[in-house]
mmCIF file of C-alpha atoms in Angstrom:
data_model
loop_
_atom_site.group_PDB
_atom_site.id
_atom_site.type_symbol
_atom_site.label_atom_id
_atom_site.label_comp_id
_atom_site.label_asym_id
_atom_site.label_seq_id
_atom_site.Cartn_x
_atom_site.Cartn_y
_atom_site.Cartn_z
ATOM 1 C CA UNK A 1 10.919 -8.312 12.875
ATOM 2 C CA UNK A 2 9.704 -6.647 16.391
ATOM 3 C CA UNK A 3 6.076 -7.790 14.631
ATOM 4 C CA UNK A 4 7.405 -11.207 14.516
ATOM 5 C CA UNK A 5 9.279 -11.509 17.420
ATOM 6 C CA UNK A 6 7.857 -10.573 20.052
ATOM 7 C CA UNK A 7 4.478 -10.944 18.770
ATOM 8 C CA UNK A 8 4.279 -13.682 17.149
ATOM 9 C CA UNK A 9 6.951 -15.375 18.947
ATOM 10 C CA UNK A 10 8.284 -16.406 16.058
ATOM 11 C CA UNK A 11 12.829 -17.006 14.914
ATOM 12 C CA UNK A 12 14.432 -15.321 11.871
ATOM 13 C CA UNK A 13 12.535 -18.834 9.564
ATOM 14 C CA UNK A 14 9.277 -18.015 10.838
ATOM 15 C CA UNK A 15 10.641 -13.951 9.461
ATOM 16 C CA UNK A 16 11.412 -15.235 6.389
ATOM 17 C CA UNK A 17 8.227 -17.013 5.305
ATOM 18 C CA UNK A 18 6.124 -14.057 6.642
ATOM 19 C CA UNK A 19 8.730 -12.101 4.239
ATOM 20 C CA UNK A 20 7.661 -14.873 1.630
ATOM 21 C CA UNK A 21 4.400 -14.082 1.778
ATOM 22 C CA UNK A 22 4.042 -10.649 0.957
ATOM 23 C CA UNK A 23 5.808 -12.213 -2.318
ATOM 24 C CA UNK A 24 3.444 -14.484 -2.640
ATOM 25 C CA UNK A 25 0.059 -11.775 -2.347
ATOM 26 C CA UNK A 26 2.499 -9.894 -4.465
ATOM 27 C CA UNK A 27 2.317 -12.305 -6.757
ATOM 28 C CA UNK A 28 -0.789 -13.099 -7.241
ATOM 29 C CA UNK A 29 -2.126 -9.510 -7.652
ATOM 30 C CA UNK A 30 0.647 -9.359 -10.367
ATOM 31 C CA UNK A 31 -0.676 -12.513 -12.241
ATOM 32 C CA UNK A 32 -4.227 -11.573 -12.478
ATOM 33 C CA UNK A 33 -3.628 -7.597 -13.222
ATOM 34 C CA UNK A 34 -1.303 -9.150 -16.793
ATOM 35 C CA UNK A 35 -4.388 -11.302 -16.899
ATOM 36 C CA UNK A 36 -6.990 -7.933 -17.723
ATOM 37 C CA UNK A 37 -7.071 -6.183 -20.889
ATOM 38 C CA UNK A 38 -8.174 -2.988 -19.721
ATOM 39 C CA UNK A 39 -9.767 -2.009 -15.898
ATOM 40 C CA UNK A 40 -12.823 0.327 -15.888
ATOM 41 C CA UNK A 41 -12.706 3.025 -12.467
ATOM 42 C CA UNK A 42 -9.051 2.810 -12.249
ATOM 43 C CA UNK A 43 -9.788 5.202 -9.987
ATOM 44 C CA UNK A 44 -11.957 3.840 -7.222
ATOM 45 C CA UNK A 45 -9.990 0.026 -7.554
ATOM 46 C CA UNK A 46 -6.874 2.782 -6.312
ATOM 47 C CA UNK A 47 -9.122 4.392 -3.241
ATOM 48 C CA UNK A 48 -10.480 1.127 -2.016
ATOM 49 C CA UNK A 49 -7.006 -0.949 -2.995
ATOM 50 C CA UNK A 50 -5.502 2.180 -0.278
ATOM 51 C CA UNK A 51 -8.464 1.658 2.290
ATOM 52 C CA UNK A 52 -8.615 -1.958 1.763
ATOM 53 C CA UNK A 53 -4.046 -1.779 2.335
ATOM 54 C CA UNK A 54 -5.056 0.609 5.188
ATOM 55 C CA UNK A 55 -7.605 -2.241 6.770
ATOM 56 C CA UNK A 56 -4.661 -4.635 6.457
ATOM 57 C CA UNK A 57 -1.693 -2.780 8.014
ATOM 58 C CA UNK A 58 -4.565 -2.303 10.988
ATOM 59 C CA UNK A 59 -5.141 -5.666 10.487
ATOM 60 C CA UNK A 60 -1.411 -6.566 11.700
ATOM 61 C CA UNK A 61 -1.750 -4.353 13.851
ATOM 62 C CA UNK A 62 -4.023 -6.270 16.410
ATOM 63 C CA UNK A 63 -2.929 -9.925 14.704
ATOM 64 C CA UNK A 64 -1.549 -12.357 17.984
ATOM 65 C CA UNK A 65 -1.821 -15.594 16.118
ATOM 66 C CA UNK A 66 0.813 -16.458 13.255
ATOM 67 C CA UNK A 67 -1.979 -17.567 11.229
ATOM 68 C CA UNK A 68 -4.332 -14.406 10.826
ATOM 69 C CA UNK A 69 -0.692 -11.945 10.239
ATOM 70 C CA UNK A 70 0.985 -14.826 7.700
ATOM 71 C CA UNK A 71 -3.668 -14.457 6.421
ATOM 72 C CA UNK A 72 -2.979 -10.441 6.354
ATOM 73 C CA UNK A 73 0.757 -9.595 4.746
ATOM 74 C CA UNK A 74 -0.575 -12.260 1.905
ATOM 75 C CA UNK A 75 -3.460 -9.180 1.933
ATOM 76 C CA UNK A 76 -0.635 -6.390 2.661
ATOM 77 C CA UNK A 77 1.457 -7.781 -0.200
ATOM 78 C CA UNK A 78 -0.887 -7.422 -2.576
ATOM 79 C CA UNK A 79 -2.739 -4.005 -1.945
ATOM 80 C CA UNK A 80 0.234 -3.074 -1.938
ATOM 81 C CA UNK A 81 1.530 -4.242 -5.698
ATOM 82 C CA UNK A 82 -2.742 -2.671 -6.705
ATOM 83 C CA UNK A 83 -1.796 0.511 -5.566
ATOM 84 C CA UNK A 84 1.473 1.015 -7.053
ATOM 85 C CA UNK A 85 0.371 -0.363 -10.408
ATOM 86 C CA UNK A 86 -2.912 1.737 -10.137
ATOM 87 C CA UNK A 87 -1.093 4.588 -9.139
ATOM 88 C CA UNK A 88 1.557 4.358 -12.119
ATOM 89 C CA UNK A 89 -1.641 3.725 -14.484
ATOM 90 C CA UNK A 90 -3.237 6.703 -13.315
ATOM 91 C CA UNK A 91 -0.374 9.011 -13.621
ATOM 92 C CA UNK A 92 -0.412 7.650 -16.933
ATOM 93 C CA UNK A 93 -3.880 8.561 -18.118
ATOM 94 C CA UNK A 94 -3.540 11.686 -16.871
ATOM 95 C CA UNK A 95 -0.641 13.081 -17.737
ATOM 96 C CA UNK A 96 0.561 14.938 -20.453
ATOM 97 C CA UNK A 97 2.886 13.662 -22.406
ATOM 98 C CA UNK A 98 5.115 16.174 -22.167
ATOM 99 C CA UNK A 99 4.914 16.773 -18.571
ATOM 100 C CA UNK A 100 5.178 13.194 -17.754
ATOM 101 C CA UNK A 101 8.923 12.797 -16.784
ATOM 102 C CA UNK A 102 7.700 15.967 -14.228
ATOM 103 C CA UNK A 103 5.324 13.879 -12.891
ATOM 104 C CA UNK A 104 7.261 10.666 -12.288
ATOM 105 C CA UNK A 105 10.315 12.225 -11.349
ATOM 106 C CA UNK A 106 7.984 13.751 -8.426
ATOM 107 C CA UNK A 107 6.154 10.658 -7.848
ATOM 108 C CA UNK A 108 10.134 8.998 -7.994
ATOM 109 C CA UNK A 109 11.256 11.944 -4.996
ATOM 110 C CA UNK A 110 7.796 11.186 -2.953
ATOM 111 C CA UNK A 111 9.780 7.642 -2.794
ATOM 112 C CA UNK A 112 13.047 8.479 -1.888
ATOM 113 C CA UNK A 113 11.020 10.317 1.107
ATOM 114 C CA UNK A 114 10.505 6.315 2.103
ATOM 115 C CA UNK A 115 13.113 7.074 5.197
ATOM 116 C CA UNK A 116 11.276 9.482 6.700
ATOM 117 C CA UNK A 117 7.739 7.393 7.256
ATOM 118 C CA UNK A 118 10.100 4.465 8.519
ATOM 119 C CA UNK A 119 11.896 6.816 10.661
ATOM 120 C CA UNK A 120 8.127 7.529 12.414
ATOM 121 C CA UNK A 121 7.153 4.291 12.077
ATOM 122 C CA UNK A 122 10.576 3.360 14.549
ATOM 123 C CA UNK A 123 9.344 6.391 16.492
ATOM 124 C CA UNK A 124 6.248 5.477 17.432
ATOM 125 C CA UNK A 125 6.798 1.944 18.055
ATOM 126 C CA UNK A 126 9.152 2.959 20.319
ATOM 127 C CA UNK A 127 6.864 5.541 22.147
ATOM 128 C CA UNK A 128 3.171 3.809 21.675
ATOM 129 C CA UNK A 129 4.479 0.182 20.849
ATOM 130 C CA UNK A 130 4.276 -1.765 17.139
ATOM 131 C CA UNK A 131 0.752 -3.128 16.861
ATOM 132 C CA UNK A 132 -0.434 0.808 17.931
ATOM 133 C CA UNK A 133 2.164 1.461 14.796
ATOM 134 C CA UNK A 134 0.587 0.020 12.497
ATOM 135 C CA UNK A 135 -2.974 0.891 13.199
ATOM 136 C CA UNK A 136 -2.328 4.435 13.766
ATOM 137 C CA UNK A 137 -0.517 4.223 10.410
ATOM 138 C CA UNK A 138 -3.251 1.461 8.674
ATOM 139 C CA UNK A 139 -5.776 4.228 9.956
ATOM 140 C CA UNK A 140 -3.724 7.708 8.551
ATOM 141 C CA UNK A 141 -3.720 5.628 4.864
ATOM 142 C CA UNK A 142 -7.723 4.570 5.143
ATOM 143 C CA UNK A 143 -8.188 9.069 5.598
ATOM 144 C CA UNK A 144 -5.863 9.887 3.061
ATOM 145 C CA UNK A 145 -8.248 7.059 1.041
ATOM 146 C CA UNK A 146 -11.544 8.767 1.833
ATOM 147 C CA UNK A 147 -9.707 12.377 1.519
ATOM 148 C CA UNK A 148 -8.479 11.168 -2.107
ATOM 149 C CA UNK A 149 -11.972 9.491 -2.854
ATOM 150 C CA UNK A 150 -13.437 13.009 -1.209
ATOM 151 C CA UNK A 151 -11.922 16.090 -2.586
ATOM 152 C CA UNK A 152 -9.933 15.195 -5.359
ATOM 153 C CA UNK A 153 -13.073 13.431 -7.863
ATOM 154 C CA UNK A 154 -11.409 13.330 -10.457
ATOM 155 C CA UNK A 155 -9.452 10.480 -9.511
ATOM 156 C CA UNK A 156 -12.935 8.458 -9.392
ATOM 157 C CA UNK A 157 -13.299 9.738 -12.750
ATOM 158 C CA UNK A 158 -10.562 7.668 -14.472
#
């Protein structure tokens, strides 16, 4: 909402349209993935998707036009869904059946920590501005993707 109001100078209607674009991007990726029987190199797709999501978040942070923000939000919706679906697929493919419940419990716990990230994002936005906060978090996601790609070779092979 702050980006929409302060940077793009849009009202509630603009916020609604931009938010809907996230859902459209997610729907497009879900539709595409639903038509695929099998996906090779899921681990690399996951890592590349995380890095692309980070780059898209950076793109949102530096967006100054409505068109650019709209395009980036479409990508963010799709890439967020891609990362989530790939994470679930990788978890199910790599965790033994008897430990799958524990692994899913860990994932649910991590998702439950989302408000901590929102507090961090809010603190960065207050201190440095919303654009800088988005750039920082996007860069952190790229670093995470690179770290997983380099330090966890098993993920690359899945």
